[in-house]
Amino acid sequence: MIQQTRHPIGITDVTLRDGHQSLMATRLRMEHILPVLEKMDKVGFHSLEVWGGATFDSCMRFLNEDPWERLRIIRKHCPNTKLQMLLRGQNVVGYRNYADDVVDAFVEKGSEYGMDIWRIFDALNDTRNMRRSFLAVKKAGKHAQGTISYTTSPVHTIEKFTALARELADLGSDSICIKDMAGQIFPRDVFDLVKAIKDALPDMPVQIHSHSFSGMAPVAYYAAAEAGADVVDCSFSALGWGTSLPPTESIIGAFKGTPFDTGIDIAGLQELTDYFDDMVIEYKDIIQAKSLRIDPRILMHQIPGGMFSNMLSQLKEMGASDRLDEVLKEVPRVREDLGYPPLVTPTSQIVGTQATMNIIMGGRYKNIIKEVVNYLKGMYGRPPGEVNPEVLELALKGEKPIDCRPADMIEPELEKNRAEAEAKGARPGDMDDLIAYTLFPQVAPDFFKKREQQSKEAEHAQVVAAAVGAYQNALHKSAARRAANGTAAAVAASPWATAGRMQNMGMA
């Protein structure tokens, strides 16, 4: 039955996180984020997704920016809107499971710097890998959003997803997100799933996250609203559509005048739309044309936006762009072999890389990547379905998979890493740097080194500026004294003379 009573839909804008992660490999620089923050803060969004996912890694690896500082700056300029992030459960914002102390410290620091809503997911929907994150978020007094990583397969059903929603509620979810990272959810299916969750958990807010790759997401959003969903995720049109999410402007317009009217003024968004339209020109060499298009093949290969754009980049670097179709056909075969994992970080990278290797290396599983071996060992959690026994034997060679929570096998990491981190450039006693190093020990040292160099250059520039200022001030005072004493005319120093004196003083 279609709901007719007024039920305004909230909008979470993800432009500053998933929008650029999906279309431009998470390369959006802070210099292009800062000018729009205060305007976005005034729109009336339910929340802004601005952090998490691949942003932490990308800030250090590619942008030479401090990810913690990015969050602090955004919080400062967005005092009125809730900030939201994507947390990969026990993977935090990395690509493996980390020890509990890392999860605790990361959530504590992120909450301290302004994060409000923590969207917690696990790539395998294994709630054992989400439990510690819930505890940490609740301890910080923040909003814990339990997440269903949506996918389709013989082992994924409405009934199982609803049971998962109940598990997430038991863990302490303040809301539930249906995360359709590949954009493959059919309108009828999202209606049935939202209704099932609402029937099981009547007071639980439900949020929908779906990508536009198949072209169905806008229709799915409306169907979800009719079933009782409360919030949907969107990205401004310049960083929307294709492998990204439905456009913020279009979805707000679609709900206008309906029982789900967002209450947001579309005309008031025009300045932001124009800004992002102009801004993306700066990244024209990063955005790939195929990422901008609708591709119904997603219903077969189920590759999410960020994975697809990264796969295009990887194949291009390998000189194998012409083999994309072969890789796309291999992805669902590998996924079936591994027990139908949802394709979301890190399993999307695992499946995608193995599928690529199977094609590029000239034979299936001639080279099994170590991440597949660890996956089959159970180091990422429980596979949703039965894995191919032949692939299991090839990978493990008779070794038995573990049956405990993977993080139970990991000793505390932070203090163990402190001396090494500081030896490689982390600031002594600085928890931000220690966490960053523990998460990305191959990336953080280069970032620390560049940061130190930038700090020295900035300090030198300040010293020079202060010296020049003091010198010019002394000239002005001297001229003023001569004028007052009548000994000489007060004449401003020639810039050429100033430059020459600075050179003599070693300041030029």
Short mmCIF file of C-alpha atoms in Angstrom, two decimals:
data_model
loop_
_atom_site.label_atom_id
_atom_site.label_comp_id
_atom_site.label_asym_id
_atom_site.label_seq_id
_atom_site.Cartn_x
_atom_site.Cartn_y
_atom_site.Cartn_z
CA MET A 1 0.00 0.00 0.00
CA ILE A 2 1.38 3.40 -1.01
CA GLN A 3 1.82 5.76 1.90
CA GLN A 4 -0.08 9.07 1.44
CA THR A 5 0.43 10.88 4.75
CA ARG A 6 3.04 13.64 4.82
CA HIS A 7 6.48 12.20 5.46
CA PRO A 8 9.28 14.64 4.49
CA ILE A 9 12.40 12.90 3.23
CA GLY A 10 15.77 13.97 4.57
CA ILE A 11 18.70 14.42 2.18
CA THR A 12 22.26 13.42 3.00
CA ASP A 13 24.59 15.08 0.52
CA VAL A 14 27.65 12.93 -0.19
CA THR A 15 29.41 15.16 -2.75
CA LEU A 16 32.38 15.75 -0.46
CA ARG A 17 32.97 12.02 0.12
CA ASP A 18 31.30 9.44 -2.08
CA GLY A 19 30.62 11.81 -4.95
CA HIS A 20 34.28 12.37 -5.73
CA GLN A 21 35.29 8.89 -4.57
CA SER A 22 32.98 7.39 -7.19
CA LEU A 23 33.87 9.64 -10.13
CA MET A 24 37.40 10.92 -9.56
CA ALA A 25 39.16 8.37 -7.37
CA THR A 26 38.83 10.47 -4.18
CA ARG A 27 41.01 13.33 -5.40
CA LEU A 28 38.92 16.36 -4.33
CA ARG A 29 41.29 18.82 -2.69
CA MET A 30 40.55 20.90 0.38
CA GLU A 31 41.09 24.11 -1.57
CA HIS A 32 37.95 23.25 -3.55
CA ILE A 33 35.96 22.10 -0.52
CA LEU A 34 36.50 25.09 1.72
CA PRO A 35 34.72 27.74 -0.42
CA VAL A 36 31.35 25.93 -0.34
CA LEU A 37 31.16 24.66 3.22
CA GLU A 38 29.26 27.55 4.76
CA LYS A 39 26.77 27.60 1.87
CA MET A 40 26.18 23.84 2.17
CA ASP A 41 25.71 24.25 5.90
CA LYS A 42 22.75 26.57 5.27
CA VAL A 43 20.83 24.33 2.84
CA GLY A 44 19.01 22.24 5.43
CA PHE A 45 20.47 18.82 4.65
CA HIS A 46 19.83 15.96 7.05
CA SER A 47 23.61 15.48 7.08
CA LEU A 48 26.76 15.93 5.01
CA GLU A 49 28.94 12.91 4.32
CA VAL A 50 32.42 14.38 4.31
CA TRP A 51 34.88 11.79 5.64
CA GLY A 52 35.70 8.12 5.85
CA GLY A 53 35.73 5.60 3.04
CA ALA A 54 38.84 6.20 0.95
CA THR A 55 39.30 9.86 1.95
CA PHE A 56 41.70 9.20 4.83
CA ASP A 57 44.08 7.20 2.65
CA SER A 58 43.75 9.51 -0.35
CA CYS A 59 44.45 12.66 1.67
CA MET A 60 47.87 11.37 2.65
CA ARG A 61 48.71 9.25 -0.41
CA PHE A 62 47.74 11.63 -3.21
CA LEU A 63 46.79 15.06 -1.88
CA ASN A 64 49.44 15.64 0.80
CA GLU A 65 46.71 16.76 3.19
CA ASP A 66 46.12 15.90 6.83
CA PRO A 67 42.85 13.91 6.99
CA TRP A 68 42.30 14.89 10.62
CA GLU A 69 42.74 18.56 9.76
CA ARG A 70 40.23 18.17 6.92
CA LEU A 71 37.59 17.02 9.41
CA ARG A 72 38.40 19.83 11.87
CA ILE A 73 38.12 22.47 9.15
CA ILE A 74 34.83 21.12 7.84
CA ARG A 75 33.40 21.00 11.35
CA LYS A 76 34.44 24.62 11.94
CA HIS A 77 32.64 25.83 8.82
CA CYS A 78 29.57 23.60 9.18
CA PRO A 79 28.34 24.21 12.74
CA ASN A 80 24.66 23.64 11.95
CA THR A 81 24.60 20.42 9.91
CA LYS A 82 25.39 16.93 11.16
CA LEU A 83 28.56 15.48 9.71
CA GLN A 84 28.58 11.86 8.62
CA MET A 85 31.25 9.36 7.66
CA LEU A 86 31.64 5.81 6.39
CA LEU A 87 33.40 3.46 8.82
CA ARG A 88 34.42 0.02 7.56
CA GLY A 89 33.82 -1.67 10.88
CA GLN A 90 36.93 -3.49 12.06
CA ASN A 91 38.67 -2.32 8.85
CA VAL A 92 38.25 1.28 10.10
CA VAL A 93 39.20 3.20 6.92
CA GLY A 94 41.79 0.68 5.76
CA TYR A 95 41.78 -2.61 3.90
CA ARG A 96 42.28 -5.20 6.63
CA ASN A 97 41.02 -5.87 10.12
CA TYR A 98 42.76 -3.86 12.84
CA ALA A 99 43.01 -4.46 16.57
CA ASP A 100 40.30 -3.16 18.87
CA ASP A 101 42.53 -0.42 20.27
CA VAL A 102 42.81 1.08 16.78
CA VAL A 103 39.03 1.11 16.34
CA ASP A 104 38.56 2.70 19.76
CA ALA A 105 41.17 5.43 19.23
CA PHE A 106 39.97 6.26 15.71
CA VAL A 107 36.35 6.69 16.79
CA GLU A 108 37.37 8.69 19.86
CA LYS A 109 39.47 11.11 17.81
CA GLY A 110 36.95 11.39 14.98
CA SER A 111 34.20 12.18 17.47
CA GLU A 112 36.40 14.73 19.23
CA TYR A 113 37.03 16.51 15.92
CA GLY A 114 33.36 16.78 15.07
CA MET A 115 31.92 13.59 13.57
CA ASP A 116 28.24 13.10 14.42
CA ILE A 117 26.91 10.08 12.48
CA TRP A 118 29.03 6.97 12.05
CA ARG A 119 27.77 4.72 9.25
CA ILE A 120 29.19 1.35 10.25
CA PHE A 121 29.34 -1.50 7.79
CA ASP A 122 31.12 -4.77 7.16
CA ALA A 123 31.80 -5.98 3.65
CA LEU A 124 30.49 -9.45 4.49
CA ASN A 125 27.63 -8.25 6.75
CA ASP A 126 29.41 -10.11 9.55
CA THR A 127 28.18 -8.33 12.68
CA ARG A 128 31.14 -9.69 14.67
CA ASN A 129 33.25 -7.22 12.68
CA MET A 130 30.94 -4.33 13.56
CA ARG A 131 30.45 -4.88 17.28
CA ARG A 132 33.54 -3.01 18.48
CA SER A 133 32.72 0.02 16.32
CA PHE A 134 29.25 0.21 17.86
CA LEU A 135 30.72 0.10 21.35
CA ALA A 136 33.19 2.88 20.52
CA VAL A 137 30.58 5.14 18.90
CA LYS A 138 28.16 4.67 21.77
CA LYS A 139 30.92 5.43 24.27
CA ALA A 140 31.57 8.69 22.41
CA GLY A 141 27.87 9.57 22.63
CA LYS A 142 27.44 9.70 18.86
CA HIS A 143 24.91 8.33 16.36
CA ALA A 144 25.63 4.75 15.28
CA GLN A 145 24.08 3.86 11.92
CA GLY A 146 24.05 0.12 11.29
CA THR A 147 24.48 -0.72 7.63
CA ILE A 148 23.22 -3.50 5.39
CA SER A 149 25.61 -4.01 2.48
CA TYR A 150 22.99 -4.79 -0.14
CA THR A 151 23.60 -7.22 -2.94
CA THR A 152 21.79 -9.90 -4.91
CA SER A 153 22.69 -13.56 -5.04
CA PRO A 154 21.15 -16.95 -4.28
CA VAL A 155 22.11 -16.51 -0.61
CA HIS A 156 20.85 -12.94 -0.11
CA THR A 157 17.12 -12.56 0.55
CA ILE A 158 14.69 -10.03 2.04
CA GLU A 159 14.27 -12.32 5.04
CA LYS A 160 18.02 -12.50 5.70
CA PHE A 161 18.46 -8.76 5.32
CA THR A 162 15.61 -8.15 7.75
CA ALA A 163 17.19 -10.54 10.24
CA LEU A 164 20.44 -8.59 9.81
CA ALA A 165 18.57 -5.35 10.58
CA ARG A 166 17.39 -6.90 13.85
CA GLU A 167 20.98 -7.86 14.70
CA LEU A 168 22.10 -4.30 14.01
CA ALA A 169 19.34 -2.97 16.24
CA ASP A 170 20.52 -5.29 19.01
CA LEU A 171 24.04 -3.88 18.61
CA GLY A 172 22.66 -0.40 19.31
CA SER A 173 21.81 1.09 15.92
CA ASP A 174 20.22 4.54 16.06
CA SER A 175 19.25 4.11 12.40
CA ILE A 176 19.63 1.56 9.60
CA CYS A 177 21.17 2.22 6.19
CA ILE A 178 20.49 0.05 3.16
CA LYS A 179 23.76 0.56 1.27
CA ASP A 180 23.35 -0.35 -2.40
CA MET A 181 26.89 0.43 -3.47
CA ALA A 182 26.49 -0.98 -6.98
CA GLY A 183 23.12 0.61 -7.78
CA GLN A 184 21.44 -2.70 -8.47
CA ILE A 185 18.41 -2.57 -6.17
CA PHE A 186 15.10 -2.77 -8.03
CA PRO A 187 12.32 -0.39 -6.95
CA ARG A 188 10.03 -3.29 -6.02
CA ASP A 189 12.77 -4.90 -3.95
CA VAL A 190 13.68 -1.74 -2.04
CA PHE A 191 9.99 -1.17 -1.30
CA ASP A 192 9.67 -4.70 0.09
CA LEU A 193 12.90 -4.47 2.10
CA VAL A 194 12.12 -1.08 3.66
CA LYS A 195 8.62 -2.24 4.52
CA ALA A 196 9.94 -5.47 6.06
CA ILE A 197 12.42 -3.54 8.22
CA LYS A 198 9.78 -1.00 9.25
CA ASP A 199 7.39 -3.83 10.17
CA ALA A 200 10.10 -5.52 12.24
CA LEU A 201 11.47 -2.30 13.77
CA PRO A 202 8.69 0.33 13.63
CA ASP A 203 10.64 3.11 15.36
CA MET A 204 13.91 2.62 13.47
CA PRO A 205 14.81 5.36 10.94
CA VAL A 206 15.81 3.87 7.58
CA GLN A 207 18.20 5.54 5.12
CA ILE A 208 18.81 4.52 1.50
CA HIS A 209 22.14 4.78 -0.30
CA SER A 210 22.14 3.78 -3.97
CA HIS A 211 24.38 4.56 -6.91
CA SER A 212 23.12 5.61 -10.34
CA PHE A 213 25.11 3.20 -12.47
CA SER A 214 22.13 1.10 -13.58
CA GLY A 215 19.85 4.13 -13.91
CA MET A 216 17.32 2.77 -11.38
CA ALA A 217 18.33 4.67 -8.26
CA PRO A 218 15.97 7.70 -8.56
CA VAL A 219 12.98 5.40 -9.04
CA ALA A 220 14.20 3.18 -6.20
CA TYR A 221 14.39 6.27 -3.95
CA TYR A 222 10.76 7.12 -4.60
CA ALA A 223 9.70 3.52 -4.00
CA ALA A 224 11.65 3.50 -0.75
CA ALA A 225 9.93 6.72 0.35
CA GLU A 226 6.54 5.16 -0.36
CA ALA A 227 7.52 2.22 1.86
CA GLY A 228 8.46 4.54 4.74
CA ALA A 229 12.18 5.34 4.27
CA ASP A 230 13.33 8.47 6.08
CA VAL A 231 16.52 9.69 4.35
CA VAL A 232 18.20 9.23 0.94
CA ASP A 233 21.78 9.91 -0.17
CA CYS A 234 22.55 12.22 -3.11
CA SER A 235 25.46 14.06 -4.74
CA PHE A 236 25.43 17.41 -6.53
CA SER A 237 24.89 16.92 -10.26
CA ALA A 238 28.48 17.79 -11.28
CA LEU A 239 29.60 14.78 -9.21
CA GLY A 240 26.43 12.74 -9.59
CA TRP A 241 24.98 10.17 -12.00
CA GLY A 242 27.05 7.41 -13.56
CA THR A 243 28.99 5.48 -10.96
CA SER A 244 28.12 8.14 -8.38
CA LEU A 245 24.72 8.79 -6.76
CA PRO A 246 21.50 10.47 -7.94
CA PRO A 247 21.82 14.27 -8.24
CA THR A 248 20.89 16.22 -5.13
CA GLU A 249 19.03 18.84 -7.17
CA SER A 250 17.01 16.29 -9.17
CA ILE A 251 15.93 14.22 -6.17
CA ILE A 252 14.86 17.31 -4.23
CA GLY A 253 12.88 18.36 -7.30
CA ALA A 254 11.32 14.91 -7.72
CA PHE A 255 9.94 14.96 -4.17
CA LYS A 256 8.65 18.53 -4.41
CA GLY A 257 4.88 18.77 -4.03
CA THR A 258 4.59 15.15 -2.88
CA PRO A 259 4.00 13.79 0.63
CA PHE A 260 7.80 13.40 0.75
CA ASP A 261 8.70 17.02 -0.05
CA THR A 262 12.13 17.73 1.49
CA GLY A 263 11.36 21.37 2.22
CA ILE A 264 14.64 22.41 0.58
CA ASP A 265 14.47 25.33 -1.86
CA ILE A 266 15.71 24.13 -5.26
CA ALA A 267 16.42 27.67 -6.46
CA GLY A 268 18.64 28.18 -3.44
CA LEU A 269 20.92 25.37 -4.67
CA GLN A 270 21.81 27.11 -7.95
CA GLU A 271 24.92 28.83 -6.60
CA LEU A 272 26.27 25.50 -5.32
CA THR A 273 25.39 23.79 -8.61
CA ASP A 274 27.29 26.46 -10.56
CA TYR A 275 30.29 26.18 -8.24
CA PHE A 276 30.63 22.42 -8.62
CA ASP A 277 30.07 22.65 -12.40
CA ASP A 278 33.05 25.00 -12.67
CA MET A 279 35.13 23.11 -10.12
CA VAL A 280 35.08 19.72 -11.86
CA ILE A 281 36.86 21.26 -14.85
CA GLU A 282 39.96 21.27 -12.64
CA TYR A 283 39.75 17.45 -12.53
CA LYS A 284 38.95 16.74 -16.18
CA ASP A 285 42.04 14.56 -16.54
CA ILE A 286 40.95 12.33 -13.64
CA ILE A 287 37.28 11.79 -14.44
CA GLN A 288 36.83 9.01 -16.98
CA ALA A 289 33.99 9.29 -19.48
CA LYS A 290 32.77 5.74 -18.83
CA SER A 291 32.26 6.56 -15.16
CA LEU A 292 29.75 9.26 -16.09
CA ARG A 293 27.45 7.02 -18.11
CA ILE A 294 24.61 4.74 -17.17
CA ASP A 295 25.60 1.10 -17.68
CA PRO A 296 22.89 -1.56 -17.24
CA ARG A 297 25.63 -4.23 -17.25
CA ILE A 298 25.95 -3.43 -13.54
CA LEU A 299 22.99 -5.75 -13.06
CA MET A 300 25.29 -8.56 -14.18
CA HIS A 301 28.76 -7.66 -12.86
CA GLN A 302 27.54 -5.71 -9.74
CA ILE A 303 30.68 -3.54 -9.62
CA PRO A 304 30.18 -0.42 -7.45
CA GLY A 305 31.14 3.04 -8.65
CA GLY A 306 34.43 3.49 -6.82
CA MET A 307 35.58 0.02 -7.81
CA PHE A 308 34.66 0.62 -11.46
CA SER A 309 36.54 3.92 -11.72
CA ASN A 310 39.60 2.37 -10.04
CA MET A 311 39.42 -0.66 -12.33
CA LEU A 312 39.40 1.61 -15.37
CA SER A 313 42.48 3.42 -14.04
CA GLN A 314 44.32 0.17 -13.27
CA LEU A 315 43.64 -1.35 -16.68
CA LYS A 316 44.73 1.89 -18.35
CA GLU A 317 48.02 1.87 -16.40
CA MET A 318 48.56 -1.78 -17.41
CA GLY A 319 47.90 -0.95 -21.07
CA ALA A 320 44.94 -3.33 -21.00
CA SER A 321 41.94 -1.01 -21.31
CA ASP A 322 40.72 -3.11 -24.24
CA ARG A 323 40.18 -6.08 -21.89
CA LEU A 324 37.61 -4.37 -19.68
CA ASP A 325 34.71 -6.45 -20.99
CA GLU A 326 36.58 -9.68 -20.22
CA VAL A 327 37.27 -8.52 -16.67
CA LEU A 328 33.63 -7.47 -16.19
CA LYS A 329 32.49 -10.98 -17.19
CA GLU A 330 35.04 -12.58 -14.86
CA VAL A 331 34.01 -10.58 -11.78
CA PRO A 332 30.69 -12.44 -11.14
CA ARG A 333 32.45 -15.78 -11.65
CA VAL A 334 35.08 -14.95 -9.02
CA ARG A 335 32.37 -13.62 -6.72
CA GLU A 336 30.48 -16.92 -6.96
CA ASP A 337 33.69 -18.87 -6.28
CA LEU A 338 34.19 -16.84 -3.09
CA GLY A 339 30.68 -17.38 -1.73
CA TYR A 340 28.94 -14.26 -3.09
CA PRO A 341 30.53 -11.50 -1.00
CA PRO A 342 28.91 -8.06 -1.46
CA LEU A 343 31.18 -5.92 -3.60
CA VAL A 344 32.18 -3.16 -1.24
CA THR A 345 35.59 -2.23 0.21
CA PRO A 346 37.63 -4.33 0.77
CA THR A 347 35.91 -7.29 -0.91
CA SER A 348 35.29 -5.29 -4.09
CA GLN A 349 39.04 -4.74 -4.43
CA ILE A 350 39.74 -8.39 -3.64
CA VAL A 351 37.28 -9.75 -6.19
CA GLY A 352 38.15 -7.12 -8.79
CA THR A 353 41.90 -7.64 -8.53
CA GLN A 354 41.60 -11.43 -8.69
CA ALA A 355 39.28 -11.17 -11.69
CA THR A 356 41.79 -8.89 -13.40
CA MET A 357 44.64 -11.30 -12.63
CA ASN A 358 42.62 -14.22 -14.00
CA ILE A 359 42.32 -12.40 -17.33
CA ILE A 360 45.70 -10.67 -17.57
CA MET A 361 47.73 -13.70 -16.43
CA GLY A 362 46.15 -15.94 -19.04
CA GLY A 363 44.40 -18.42 -16.77
CA ARG A 364 41.99 -18.59 -13.86
CA TYR A 365 43.73 -18.64 -10.45
CA LYS A 366 47.19 -19.14 -11.94
CA ASN A 367 48.16 -16.40 -9.53
CA ILE A 368 46.04 -16.17 -6.36
CA ILE A 369 46.52 -12.84 -4.61
CA LYS A 370 47.29 -12.92 -0.89
CA GLU A 371 44.05 -11.08 -0.08
CA VAL A 372 42.04 -13.95 -1.57
CA VAL A 373 44.07 -16.39 0.51
CA ASN A 374 43.33 -14.39 3.67
CA TYR A 375 39.67 -14.07 2.72
CA LEU A 376 39.39 -17.83 2.36
CA LYS A 377 41.19 -18.28 5.69
CA GLY A 378 38.37 -16.29 7.30
CA MET A 379 40.56 -13.29 8.10
CA TYR A 380 37.92 -10.90 6.76
CA GLY A 381 34.98 -12.71 8.34
CA ARG A 382 32.44 -15.34 7.31
CA PRO A 383 31.70 -15.66 3.57
CA PRO A 384 27.94 -15.33 3.01
CA GLY A 385 27.72 -18.57 1.02
CA GLU A 386 29.68 -21.71 0.29
CA VAL A 387 33.01 -21.15 -1.45
CA ASN A 388 34.22 -23.18 -4.41
CA PRO A 389 36.09 -26.16 -2.84
CA GLU A 390 38.59 -26.31 -5.72
CA VAL A 391 39.55 -22.66 -5.27
CA LEU A 392 39.68 -23.18 -1.49
CA GLU A 393 42.15 -26.04 -1.90
CA LEU A 394 44.28 -24.10 -4.41
CA ALA A 395 44.50 -21.17 -2.00
CA LEU A 396 44.84 -22.86 1.39
CA LYS A 397 46.50 -26.13 0.40
CA GLY A 398 44.69 -28.04 3.14
CA GLU A 399 44.85 -25.35 5.83
CA LYS A 400 41.62 -24.88 7.81
CA PRO A 401 39.85 -21.49 7.94
CA ILE A 402 39.48 -19.82 11.34
CA ASP A 403 36.06 -19.78 13.01
CA CYS A 404 36.48 -16.90 15.49
CA ARG A 405 36.09 -13.13 15.10
CA PRO A 406 39.19 -12.17 13.06
CA ALA A 407 40.14 -9.29 15.36
CA ASP A 408 40.37 -11.70 18.29
CA MET A 409 43.61 -12.88 16.73
CA ILE A 410 45.15 -9.40 16.56
CA GLU A 411 47.18 -8.04 19.48
CA PRO A 412 46.85 -4.32 20.40
CA GLU A 413 48.72 -2.33 17.78
CA LEU A 414 49.03 1.33 18.74
CA GLU A 415 51.63 1.31 21.51
CA LYS A 416 53.55 -1.43 19.73
CA ASN A 417 53.87 0.89 16.71
CA ARG A 418 54.68 4.11 18.56
CA ALA A 419 58.50 3.99 18.46
CA GLU A 420 58.55 2.91 14.83
CA ALA A 421 56.02 5.58 13.84
CA GLU A 422 58.01 8.35 15.55
CA ALA A 423 61.21 7.10 13.96
CA LYS A 424 59.50 7.53 10.59
CA GLY A 425 58.29 11.06 11.16
CA ALA A 426 55.25 10.87 13.43
CA ARG A 427 55.13 13.71 15.94
CA PRO A 428 56.18 12.44 19.40
CA GLY A 429 53.18 11.63 21.57
CA ASP A 430 50.73 12.59 18.81
CA MET A 431 47.79 10.14 18.69
CA ASP A 432 46.59 11.42 15.29
CA ASP A 433 49.91 10.48 13.68
CA LEU A 434 50.11 7.17 15.51
CA ILE A 435 46.67 6.14 14.26
CA ALA A 436 47.50 7.28 10.72
CA TYR A 437 50.74 5.28 10.74
CA THR A 438 49.06 2.17 12.13
CA LEU A 439 46.37 2.32 9.46
CA PHE A 440 48.75 3.08 6.57
CA PRO A 441 52.37 2.30 7.49
CA GLN A 442 53.50 2.45 3.85
CA VAL A 443 51.84 5.80 3.13
CA ALA A 444 52.10 7.82 6.35
CA PRO A 445 55.94 8.22 6.46
CA ASP A 446 56.01 9.99 3.09
CA PHE A 447 53.18 12.23 4.24
CA PHE A 448 55.01 13.03 7.50
CA LYS A 449 58.16 13.92 5.55
CA LYS A 450 56.30 16.22 3.15
CA ARG A 451 54.45 17.83 6.03
CA GLU A 452 57.72 18.56 7.83
CA GLN A 453 59.19 20.09 4.69
CA GLN A 454 56.11 22.25 4.20
CA SER A 455 56.30 23.34 7.83
CA LYS A 456 59.94 24.41 7.43
CA GLU A 457 59.15 26.28 4.22
CA ALA A 458 56.23 28.04 5.87
CA GLU A 459 58.36 28.92 8.90
CA HIS A 460 61.11 30.33 6.65
CA ALA A 461 58.55 32.37 4.72
CA GLN A 462 57.20 33.79 7.98
CA VAL A 463 60.71 34.75 9.15
CA VAL A 464 61.45 36.48 5.86
CA ALA A 465 58.08 38.25 5.88
CA ALA A 466 58.65 39.41 9.45
CA ALA A 467 62.15 40.67 8.62
CA VAL A 468 60.91 42.54 5.56
CA GLY A 469 58.06 44.02 7.59
CA ALA A 470 60.41 45.12 10.36
CA TYR A 471 62.86 46.63 7.88
CA GLN A 472 60.17 48.60 6.05
CA ASN A 473 58.66 49.73 9.35
CA ALA A 474 62.10 51.02 10.45
CA LEU A 475 62.43 52.95 7.19
CA HIS A 476 59.06 54.60 7.68
CA LYS A 477 59.87 55.52 11.29
CA SER A 478 63.22 56.98 10.25
CA ALA A 479 61.59 59.05 7.52
CA ALA A 480 58.97 60.27 9.97
CA ARG A 481 61.64 61.34 12.49
CA ARG A 482 63.57 63.26 9.83
CA ALA A 483 60.43 65.01 8.72
CA ALA A 484 59.53 65.92 12.32
CA ASN A 485 63.05 67.25 12.96
CA GLY A 486 63.03 69.16 9.71
CA THR A 487 66.32 67.53 8.73
CA ALA A 488 65.00 65.86 5.57
CA ALA A 489 61.83 65.29 3.58
CA ALA A 490 59.88 62.21 4.50
CA VAL A 491 60.34 60.15 1.40
CA ALA A 492 59.21 56.54 1.19
CA ALA A 493 61.99 54.11 0.41
CA SER A 494 62.32 53.11 -3.23
CA PRO A 495 61.30 49.49 -3.77
CA TRP A 496 64.49 49.05 -5.80
CA ALA A 497 66.59 50.35 -2.91
CA THR A 498 64.66 48.14 -0.51
CA ALA A 499 65.29 45.11 -2.69
CA GLY A 500 69.01 45.92 -2.87
CA ARG A 501 69.31 46.31 0.90
CA MET A 502 67.40 43.09 1.47
CA GLN A 503 69.85 41.32 -0.82
CA ASN A 504 72.78 42.74 1.14
CA MET A 505 71.12 41.51 4.34
CA GLY A 506 70.74 38.00 2.87
CA MET A 507 66.95 38.17 2.84
CA ALA A 508 66.40 38.12 -0.92
#
